[in-house]
Short mmCIF file of C-alpha atoms and ligand atoms in Angstrom, two decimals:
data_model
loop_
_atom_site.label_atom_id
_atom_site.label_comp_id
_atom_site.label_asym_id
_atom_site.label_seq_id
_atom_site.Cartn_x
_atom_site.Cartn_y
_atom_site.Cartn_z
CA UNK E 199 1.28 15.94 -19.53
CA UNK E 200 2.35 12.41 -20.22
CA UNK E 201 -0.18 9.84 -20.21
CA UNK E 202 0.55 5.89 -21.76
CA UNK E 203 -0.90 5.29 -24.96
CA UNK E 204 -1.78 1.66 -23.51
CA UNK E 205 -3.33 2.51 -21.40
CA UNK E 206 -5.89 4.29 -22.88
CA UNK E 207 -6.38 3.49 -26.62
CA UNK E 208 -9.49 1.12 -25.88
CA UNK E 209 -11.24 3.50 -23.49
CA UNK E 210 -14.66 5.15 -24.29
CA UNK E 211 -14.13 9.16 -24.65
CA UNK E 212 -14.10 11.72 -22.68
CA UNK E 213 -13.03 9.91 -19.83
CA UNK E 214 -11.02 11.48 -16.20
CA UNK E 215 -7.86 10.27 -16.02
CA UNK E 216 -6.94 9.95 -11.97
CA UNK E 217 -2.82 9.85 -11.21
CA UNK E 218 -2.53 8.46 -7.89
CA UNK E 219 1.16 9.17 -7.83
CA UNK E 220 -0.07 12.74 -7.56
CA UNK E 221 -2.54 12.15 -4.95
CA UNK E 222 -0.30 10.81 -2.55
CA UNK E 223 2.55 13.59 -2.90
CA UNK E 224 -0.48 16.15 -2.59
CA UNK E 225 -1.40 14.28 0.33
CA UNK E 226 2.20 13.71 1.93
CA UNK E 227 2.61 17.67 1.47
CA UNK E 228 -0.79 18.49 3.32
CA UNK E 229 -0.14 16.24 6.27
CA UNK E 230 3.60 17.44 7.01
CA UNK E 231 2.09 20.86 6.94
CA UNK E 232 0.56 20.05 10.03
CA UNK E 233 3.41 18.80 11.13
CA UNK E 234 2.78 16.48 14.17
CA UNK E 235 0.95 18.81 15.86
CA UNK E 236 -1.85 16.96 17.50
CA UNK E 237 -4.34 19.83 17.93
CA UNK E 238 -4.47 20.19 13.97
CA UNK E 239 -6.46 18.17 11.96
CA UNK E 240 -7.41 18.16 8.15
CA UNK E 241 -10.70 17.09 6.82
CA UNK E 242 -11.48 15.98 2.93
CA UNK E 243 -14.22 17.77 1.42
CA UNK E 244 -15.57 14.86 -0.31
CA UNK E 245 -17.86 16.88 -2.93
CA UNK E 246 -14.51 18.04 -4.87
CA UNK E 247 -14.33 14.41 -5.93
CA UNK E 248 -16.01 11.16 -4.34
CA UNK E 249 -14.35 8.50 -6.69
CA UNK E 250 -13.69 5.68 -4.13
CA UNK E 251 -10.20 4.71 -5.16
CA UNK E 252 -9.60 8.45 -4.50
CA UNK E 253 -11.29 8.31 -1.03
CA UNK E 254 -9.80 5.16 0.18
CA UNK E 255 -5.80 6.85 -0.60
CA UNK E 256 -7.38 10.20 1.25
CA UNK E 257 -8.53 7.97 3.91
CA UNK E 258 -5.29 5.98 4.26
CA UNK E 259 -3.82 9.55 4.55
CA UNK E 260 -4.90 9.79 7.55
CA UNK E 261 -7.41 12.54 6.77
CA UNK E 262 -11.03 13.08 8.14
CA UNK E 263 -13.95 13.57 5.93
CA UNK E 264 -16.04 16.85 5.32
CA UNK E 265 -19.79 15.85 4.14
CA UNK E 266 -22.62 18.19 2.59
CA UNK E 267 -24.83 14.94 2.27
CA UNK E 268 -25.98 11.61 3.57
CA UNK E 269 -24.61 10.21 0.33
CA UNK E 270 -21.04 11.73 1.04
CA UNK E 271 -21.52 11.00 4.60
CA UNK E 272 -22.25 6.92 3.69
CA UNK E 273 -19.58 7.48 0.93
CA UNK E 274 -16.92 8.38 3.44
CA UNK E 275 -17.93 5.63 5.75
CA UNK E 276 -17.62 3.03 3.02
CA UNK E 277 -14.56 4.04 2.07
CA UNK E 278 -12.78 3.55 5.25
CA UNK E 279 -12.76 7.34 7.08
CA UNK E 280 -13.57 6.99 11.00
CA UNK E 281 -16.94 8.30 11.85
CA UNK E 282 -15.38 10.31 14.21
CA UNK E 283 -13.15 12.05 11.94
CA UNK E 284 -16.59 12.93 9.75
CA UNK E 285 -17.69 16.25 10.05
CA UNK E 286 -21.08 17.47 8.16
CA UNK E 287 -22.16 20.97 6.89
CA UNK E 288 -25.07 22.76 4.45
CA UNK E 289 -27.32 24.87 4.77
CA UNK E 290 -30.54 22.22 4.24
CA UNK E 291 -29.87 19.05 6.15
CA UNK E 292 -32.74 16.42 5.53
CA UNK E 293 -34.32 14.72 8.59
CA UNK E 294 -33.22 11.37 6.63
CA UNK E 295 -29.48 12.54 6.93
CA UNK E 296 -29.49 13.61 10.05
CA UNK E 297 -30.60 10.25 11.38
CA UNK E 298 -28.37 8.77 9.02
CA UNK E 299 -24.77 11.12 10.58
CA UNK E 300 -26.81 10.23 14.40
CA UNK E 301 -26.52 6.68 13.89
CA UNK E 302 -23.25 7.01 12.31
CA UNK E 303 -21.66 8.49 15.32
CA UNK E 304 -19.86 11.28 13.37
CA UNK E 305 -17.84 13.68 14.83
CA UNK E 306 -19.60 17.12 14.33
CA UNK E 307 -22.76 18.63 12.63
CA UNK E 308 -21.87 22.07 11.49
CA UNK E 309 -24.93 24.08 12.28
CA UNK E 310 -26.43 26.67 9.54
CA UNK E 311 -29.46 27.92 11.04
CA UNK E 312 -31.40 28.03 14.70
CA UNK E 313 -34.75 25.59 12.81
CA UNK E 314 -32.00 23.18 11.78
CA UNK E 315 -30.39 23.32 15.50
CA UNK E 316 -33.99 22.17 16.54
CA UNK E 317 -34.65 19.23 14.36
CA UNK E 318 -30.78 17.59 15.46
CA UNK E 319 -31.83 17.95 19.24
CA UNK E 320 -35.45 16.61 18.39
CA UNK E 321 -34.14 13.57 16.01
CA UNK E 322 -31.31 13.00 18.47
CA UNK E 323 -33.80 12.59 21.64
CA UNK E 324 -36.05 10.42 19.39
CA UNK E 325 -33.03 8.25 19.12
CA UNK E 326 -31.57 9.20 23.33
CA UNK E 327 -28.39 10.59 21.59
CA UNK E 328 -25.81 13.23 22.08
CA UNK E 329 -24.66 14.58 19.10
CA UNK E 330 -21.79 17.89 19.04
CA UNK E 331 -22.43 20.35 17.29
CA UNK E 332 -20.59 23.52 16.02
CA UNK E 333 -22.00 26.83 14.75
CA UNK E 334 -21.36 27.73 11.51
CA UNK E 335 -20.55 31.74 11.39
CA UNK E 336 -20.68 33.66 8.30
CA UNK E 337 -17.87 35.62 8.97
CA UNK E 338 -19.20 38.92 6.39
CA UNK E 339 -15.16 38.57 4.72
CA UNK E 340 -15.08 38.35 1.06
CA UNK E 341 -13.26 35.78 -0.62
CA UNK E 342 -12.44 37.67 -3.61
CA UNK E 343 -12.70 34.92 -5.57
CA UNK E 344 -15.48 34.07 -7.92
CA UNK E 345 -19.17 35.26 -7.09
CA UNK E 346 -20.30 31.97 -7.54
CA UNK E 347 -17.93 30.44 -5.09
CA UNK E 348 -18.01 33.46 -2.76
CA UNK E 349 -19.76 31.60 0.99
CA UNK E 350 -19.10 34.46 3.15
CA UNK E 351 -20.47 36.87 2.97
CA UNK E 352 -23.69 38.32 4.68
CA UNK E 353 -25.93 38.36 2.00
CA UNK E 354 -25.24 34.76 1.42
CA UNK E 355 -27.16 31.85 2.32
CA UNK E 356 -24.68 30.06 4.93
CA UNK E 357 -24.25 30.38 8.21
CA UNK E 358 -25.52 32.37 11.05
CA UNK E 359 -24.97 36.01 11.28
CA UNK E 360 -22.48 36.88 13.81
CA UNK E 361 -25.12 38.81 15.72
CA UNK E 362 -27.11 35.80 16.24
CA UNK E 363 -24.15 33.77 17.42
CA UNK E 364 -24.72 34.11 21.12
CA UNK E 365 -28.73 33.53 21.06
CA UNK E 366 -27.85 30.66 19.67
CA UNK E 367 -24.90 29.20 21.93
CA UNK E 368 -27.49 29.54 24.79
CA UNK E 369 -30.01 28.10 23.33
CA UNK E 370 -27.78 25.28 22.28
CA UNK E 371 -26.52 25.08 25.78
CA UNK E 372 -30.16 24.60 27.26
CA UNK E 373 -30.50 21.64 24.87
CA UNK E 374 -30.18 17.98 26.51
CA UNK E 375 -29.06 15.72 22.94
CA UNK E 376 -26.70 18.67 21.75
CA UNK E 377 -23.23 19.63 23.02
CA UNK E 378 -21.70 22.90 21.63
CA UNK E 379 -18.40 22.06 20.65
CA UNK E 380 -17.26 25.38 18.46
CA UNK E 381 -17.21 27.50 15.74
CA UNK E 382 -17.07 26.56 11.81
CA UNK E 383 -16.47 28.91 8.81
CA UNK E 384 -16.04 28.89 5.27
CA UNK E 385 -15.62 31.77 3.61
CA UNK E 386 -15.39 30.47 0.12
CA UNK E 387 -13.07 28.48 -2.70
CA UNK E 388 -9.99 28.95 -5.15
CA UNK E 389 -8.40 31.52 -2.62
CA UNK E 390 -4.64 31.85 -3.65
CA UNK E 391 -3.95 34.97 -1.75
CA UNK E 392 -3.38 33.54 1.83
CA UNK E 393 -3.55 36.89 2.96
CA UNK E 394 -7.42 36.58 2.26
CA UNK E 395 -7.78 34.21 5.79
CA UNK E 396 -6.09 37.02 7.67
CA UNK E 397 -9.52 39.16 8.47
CA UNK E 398 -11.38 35.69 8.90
CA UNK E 399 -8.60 34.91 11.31
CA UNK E 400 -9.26 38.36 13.45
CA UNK E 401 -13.18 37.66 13.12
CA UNK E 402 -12.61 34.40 14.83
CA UNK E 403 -10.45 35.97 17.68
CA UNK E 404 -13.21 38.27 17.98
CA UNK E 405 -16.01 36.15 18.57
CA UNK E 406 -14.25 34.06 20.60
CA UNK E 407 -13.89 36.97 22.96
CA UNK E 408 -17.07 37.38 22.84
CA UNK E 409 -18.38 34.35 23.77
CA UNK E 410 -15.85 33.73 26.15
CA UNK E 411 -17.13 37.13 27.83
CA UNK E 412 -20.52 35.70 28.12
CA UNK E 413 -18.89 32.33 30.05
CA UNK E 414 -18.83 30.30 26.89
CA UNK E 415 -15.75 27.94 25.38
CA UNK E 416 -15.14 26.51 22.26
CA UNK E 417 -13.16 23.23 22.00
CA UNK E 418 -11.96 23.31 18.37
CA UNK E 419 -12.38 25.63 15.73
CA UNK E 420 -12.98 25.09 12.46
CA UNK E 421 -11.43 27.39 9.38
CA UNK E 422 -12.93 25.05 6.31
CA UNK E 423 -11.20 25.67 2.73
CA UNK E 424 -10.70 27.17 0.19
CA UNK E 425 -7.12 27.02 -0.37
CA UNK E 426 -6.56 27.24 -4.36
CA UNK E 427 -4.73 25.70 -6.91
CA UNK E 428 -2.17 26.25 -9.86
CA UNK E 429 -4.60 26.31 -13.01
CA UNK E 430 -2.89 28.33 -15.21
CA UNK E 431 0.59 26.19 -15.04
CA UNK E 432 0.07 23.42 -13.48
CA UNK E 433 3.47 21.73 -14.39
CA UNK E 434 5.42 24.58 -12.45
CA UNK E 435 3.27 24.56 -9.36
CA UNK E 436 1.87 21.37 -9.38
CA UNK E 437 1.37 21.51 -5.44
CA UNK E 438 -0.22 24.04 -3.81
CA UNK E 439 0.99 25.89 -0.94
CA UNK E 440 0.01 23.72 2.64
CA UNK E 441 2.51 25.24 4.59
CA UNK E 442 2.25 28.90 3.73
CA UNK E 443 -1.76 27.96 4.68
CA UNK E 444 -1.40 26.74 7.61
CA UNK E 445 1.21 29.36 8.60
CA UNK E 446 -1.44 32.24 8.07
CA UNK E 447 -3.57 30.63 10.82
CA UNK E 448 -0.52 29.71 13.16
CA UNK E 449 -0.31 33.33 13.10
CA UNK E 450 -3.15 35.52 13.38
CA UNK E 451 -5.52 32.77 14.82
CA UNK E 452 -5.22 32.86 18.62
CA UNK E 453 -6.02 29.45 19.80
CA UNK E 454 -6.74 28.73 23.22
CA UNK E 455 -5.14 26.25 25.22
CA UNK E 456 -6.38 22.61 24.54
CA UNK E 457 -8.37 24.03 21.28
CA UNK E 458 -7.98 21.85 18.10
CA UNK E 459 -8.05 23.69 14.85
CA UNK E 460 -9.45 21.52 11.84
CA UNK E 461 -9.03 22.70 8.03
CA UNK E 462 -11.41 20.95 5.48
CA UNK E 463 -9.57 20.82 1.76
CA UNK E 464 -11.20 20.10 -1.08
CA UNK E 465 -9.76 21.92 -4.46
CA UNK E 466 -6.30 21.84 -3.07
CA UNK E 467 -6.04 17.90 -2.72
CA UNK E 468 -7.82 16.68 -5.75
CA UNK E 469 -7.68 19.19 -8.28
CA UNK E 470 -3.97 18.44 -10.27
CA UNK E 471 -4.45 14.59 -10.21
CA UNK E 472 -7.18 14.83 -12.38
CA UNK E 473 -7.52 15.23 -16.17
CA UNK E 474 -10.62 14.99 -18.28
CA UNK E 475 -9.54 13.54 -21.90
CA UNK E 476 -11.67 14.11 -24.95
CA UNK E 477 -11.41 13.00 -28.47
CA UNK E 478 -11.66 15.82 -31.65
CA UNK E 479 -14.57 15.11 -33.57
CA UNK E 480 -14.47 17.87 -36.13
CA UNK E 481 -12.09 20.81 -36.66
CA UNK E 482 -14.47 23.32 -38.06
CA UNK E 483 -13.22 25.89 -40.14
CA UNK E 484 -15.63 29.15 -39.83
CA UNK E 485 -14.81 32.51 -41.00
CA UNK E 486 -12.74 34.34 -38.70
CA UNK E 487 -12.62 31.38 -36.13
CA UNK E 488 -11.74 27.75 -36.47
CA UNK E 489 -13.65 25.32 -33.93
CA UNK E 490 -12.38 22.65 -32.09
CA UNK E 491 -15.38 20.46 -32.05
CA UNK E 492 -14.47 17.66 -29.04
CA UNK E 493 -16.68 14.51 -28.16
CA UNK E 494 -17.02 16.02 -24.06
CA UNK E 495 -19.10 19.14 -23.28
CA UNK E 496 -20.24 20.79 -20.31
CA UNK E 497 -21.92 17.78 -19.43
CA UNK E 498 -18.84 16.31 -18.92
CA UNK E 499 -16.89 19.59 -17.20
CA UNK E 500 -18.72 22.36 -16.12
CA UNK E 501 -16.45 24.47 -14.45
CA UNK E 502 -15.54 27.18 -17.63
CA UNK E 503 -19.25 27.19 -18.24
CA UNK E 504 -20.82 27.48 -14.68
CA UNK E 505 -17.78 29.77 -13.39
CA UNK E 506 -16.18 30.75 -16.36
CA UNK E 507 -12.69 28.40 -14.49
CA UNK E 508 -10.18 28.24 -17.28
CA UNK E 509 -8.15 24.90 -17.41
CA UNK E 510 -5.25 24.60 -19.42
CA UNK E 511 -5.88 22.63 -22.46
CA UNK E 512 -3.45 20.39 -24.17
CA UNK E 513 -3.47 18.15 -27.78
CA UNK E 514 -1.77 14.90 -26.33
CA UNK E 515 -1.52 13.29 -29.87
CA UNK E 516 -0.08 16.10 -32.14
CA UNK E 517 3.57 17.03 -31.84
CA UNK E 518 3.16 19.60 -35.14
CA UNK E 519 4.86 22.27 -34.41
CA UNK E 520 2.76 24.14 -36.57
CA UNK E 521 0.31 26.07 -34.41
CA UNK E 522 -3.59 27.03 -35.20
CA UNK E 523 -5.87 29.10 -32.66
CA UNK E 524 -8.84 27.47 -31.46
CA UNK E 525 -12.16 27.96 -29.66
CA UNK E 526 -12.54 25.05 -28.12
CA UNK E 527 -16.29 23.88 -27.76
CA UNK E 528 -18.60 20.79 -26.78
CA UNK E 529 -21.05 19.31 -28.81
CA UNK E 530 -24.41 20.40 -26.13
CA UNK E 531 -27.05 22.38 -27.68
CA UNK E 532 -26.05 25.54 -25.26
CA UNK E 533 -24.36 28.37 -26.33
CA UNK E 534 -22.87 28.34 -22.92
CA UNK E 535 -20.90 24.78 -23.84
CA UNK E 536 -17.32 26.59 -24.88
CA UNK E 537 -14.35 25.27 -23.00
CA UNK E 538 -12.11 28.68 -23.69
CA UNK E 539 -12.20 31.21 -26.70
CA UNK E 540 -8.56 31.43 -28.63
CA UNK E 541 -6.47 28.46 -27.50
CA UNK E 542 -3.03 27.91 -29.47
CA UNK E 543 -2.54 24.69 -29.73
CA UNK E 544 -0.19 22.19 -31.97
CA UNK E 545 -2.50 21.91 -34.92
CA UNK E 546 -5.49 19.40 -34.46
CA UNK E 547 -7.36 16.80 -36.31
CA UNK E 548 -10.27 14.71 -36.11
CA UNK E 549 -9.22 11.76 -33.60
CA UNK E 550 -6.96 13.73 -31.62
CA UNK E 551 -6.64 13.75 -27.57
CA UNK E 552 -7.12 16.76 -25.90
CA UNK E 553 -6.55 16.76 -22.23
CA UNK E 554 -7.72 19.77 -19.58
CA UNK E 555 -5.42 19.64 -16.69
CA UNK E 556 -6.22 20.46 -13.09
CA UNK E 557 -9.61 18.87 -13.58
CA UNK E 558 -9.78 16.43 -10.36
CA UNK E 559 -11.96 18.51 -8.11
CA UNK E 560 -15.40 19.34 -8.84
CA UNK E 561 -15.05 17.90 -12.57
CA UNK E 562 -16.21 14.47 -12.83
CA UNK E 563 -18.46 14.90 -9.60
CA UNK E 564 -20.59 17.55 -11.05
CA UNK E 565 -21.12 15.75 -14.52
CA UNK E 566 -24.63 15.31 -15.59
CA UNK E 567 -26.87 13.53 -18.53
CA UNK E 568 -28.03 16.63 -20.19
CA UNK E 569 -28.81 16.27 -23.51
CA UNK E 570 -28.97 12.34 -22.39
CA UNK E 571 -25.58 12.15 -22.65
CA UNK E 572 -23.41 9.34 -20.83
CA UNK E 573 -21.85 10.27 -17.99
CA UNK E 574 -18.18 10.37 -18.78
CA UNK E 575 -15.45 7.40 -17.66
CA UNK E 576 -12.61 7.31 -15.50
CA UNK E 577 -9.35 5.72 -15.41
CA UNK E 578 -7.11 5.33 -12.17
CA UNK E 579 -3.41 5.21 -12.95
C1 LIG H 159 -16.80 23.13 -0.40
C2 LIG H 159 -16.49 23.23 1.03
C3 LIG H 159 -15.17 23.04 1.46
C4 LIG H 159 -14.01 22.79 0.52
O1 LIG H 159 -13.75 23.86 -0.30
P1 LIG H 159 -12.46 23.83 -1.27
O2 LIG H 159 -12.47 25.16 -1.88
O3 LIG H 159 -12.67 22.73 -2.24
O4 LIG H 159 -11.27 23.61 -0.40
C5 LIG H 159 -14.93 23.10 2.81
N1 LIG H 159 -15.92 23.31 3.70
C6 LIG H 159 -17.20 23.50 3.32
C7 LIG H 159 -18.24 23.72 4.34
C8 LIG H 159 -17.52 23.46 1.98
O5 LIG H 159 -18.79 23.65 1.60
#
């Protein structure tokens, strides 16, 4: 990647390095998937990255917003997405942000668990409300994707169980400050093999013949994400694949007439605007390996730790054409802080740049102060 030297040579390392440009040809991509059709509708998932430059362009884009928290919800709000366009899921909704999403007026509470479905209808009276809600189903489909980032399946903690779907719709449809809207599913993250949403597709058909059996209808349906992104080359496929997406639910998912269809990206929008930068502190010679010592950690980028995610790594500074193999490593007092084992890179020194690419969703979000380390900076290009 390419990234002007005058930009950056006073700024504090590691820092995230945001390229709007990017953003907005991600974003352009994403909406013409849907092209014009009004009964689609995409959602942000604001916890890949909440940086408010970032959610003001998403915003603009004419997206909604897809909240896990009262902070994301009052995050998305600030930053200019329509209540109405705010959906909000998780599995352990606080009484505080539930009152917080009633008084917003959002558009839908996604619905993990029957207790949960009680405490909306009893905050919502308190406050002579009607709030929708949807059910969120865990489908039992398995992502195939990391374990860590596997949702769907039964043994996981989302959702409700497809068995309990019904005893639930019924007892949502007794309620007076609830309105059963639909269905909601996520069946995990980093998915590149579209074919992966087929059996969630024929789930979905399923249950909604089901419930439709039993004299109940759903007005929208929502798939989530999950849709993955390029992290290997991220040069060569530096947008990921909206249409082919969207295609696989045109498909196999049989809407009903008047039924809107929402999709809630995360990964796939943010993920190749974003860089984190370090500096080299120390190249460390050892005796069969040679360390690349750099001034971030996985304080700073968690995702090779916590998920073992590779990013590609680049040396922004050194055009030697002289090569070296490197582990590349943080400076934490974990074993666990290695970036990736046996990276070839132009040969480094102390002072040098080092950029991992495809780091705009869930990098600078999940950074903490372990170790009481700052939190790292960001730049907005
Ligand atoms: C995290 C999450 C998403 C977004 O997932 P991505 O893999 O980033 O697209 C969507 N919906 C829900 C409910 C989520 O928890």
């Amino acid at each position: 990647m390419f990234i002007d030297n005058t930009l950056i040579k006073d700024i504090r390392t590691p820092f995230y390095y945001y390229d709007t440009k990017t953003l907005r040809t991600t974003l352009r991509a994403a909406t013409a998937a849907l092209a014009d059709e009004q009964h689609l509708h995409l959602h942000y998932a604001v916890k890949a990255n909440a940086r408010k430059e970032l959610l003001g362009i998403i915003a603009k884009a004419g997206l909604g917003a897809d909240c896990v928290s009262g902070g994301e919800i009052q995050a998305a709000i600030d930053a200019g997405f329509a209540p109405e366009d705010i959906v909000f899921a998780g599995v352990g909704k606080a009484d505080w942000e539930i009152a917080l999403a009633t008084d917003a007026g959002i558009g839908c509470f996604n619905v993990e668990s029957i207790p949960e479905l009680e405490v909306i209808e009893a905050i919502a009276a308190e406050k002579d409300k009607r709030v929708d809600i949807a059910f969120r189903v865990n489908p039992n489909i398995d992502a195939h994707t990391l374990a860590k980032i596997t949702t769907g399946l039964s043994e996981n903690k989302f959702g409700i169980a497809a068995e309990e779907l019904l005893p639930a719709v019924k007892k949502a449809a007794e309620m007076q400050h609830v309105r059963f809207t639909g269905l909601h599913f996520h069946i995990g993250s980093s998915i590149l093999d579209l074919a992966t949403f087929i059996p969630l597709c024929e789930r979905i058909n399923e249950l909604q013949d089901r419930l439709e059996a039993e004299g109940f209808s759903c007005m929208s349906i929502n798939v989530g994400g999950g849709l993955g992104t390029h992290y290997e080359d991220p040069d060569v496929h530096p947008i990921p694949d909206f249409i082919g997406y969207v295609d696989i639910f045109r498909k196999y998912l049989r809407l009903r007439p008047g039924q809107q269809l929402h999709f809630e990206l995360g990964r796939s929008i943010v993920a190749q605007c974003g860089s984190m930068i370090a500096k080299v502190l120390y190249v460390k010679r050892g005796k069969q390996k040679n360390f690349l010592v750099l001034d971030a950690g996985f304080t700073d980028l968690i995702r090779p730790a916590f998920y073992n995610a590779h990013h590609l790594i680049e040396n922004l500074s050194s055009k030697d054409t002289e090569t070296e193999t490197y582990d590349v490593v943080g400076p934490i007092c974990e074993s666990s802080d290695v970036f990736q084992q046996n990276v070839v890179l132009p040969r480094c020194k102390r002072g040098d740049l080092i950029a991992f690419r495809t780091a705009g969703a869930y990098g600078e979000i999940m950074a903490s102060r372990y170790n009481l380390r700052e939190l790292p900076g960001s730049l907005v290009v």
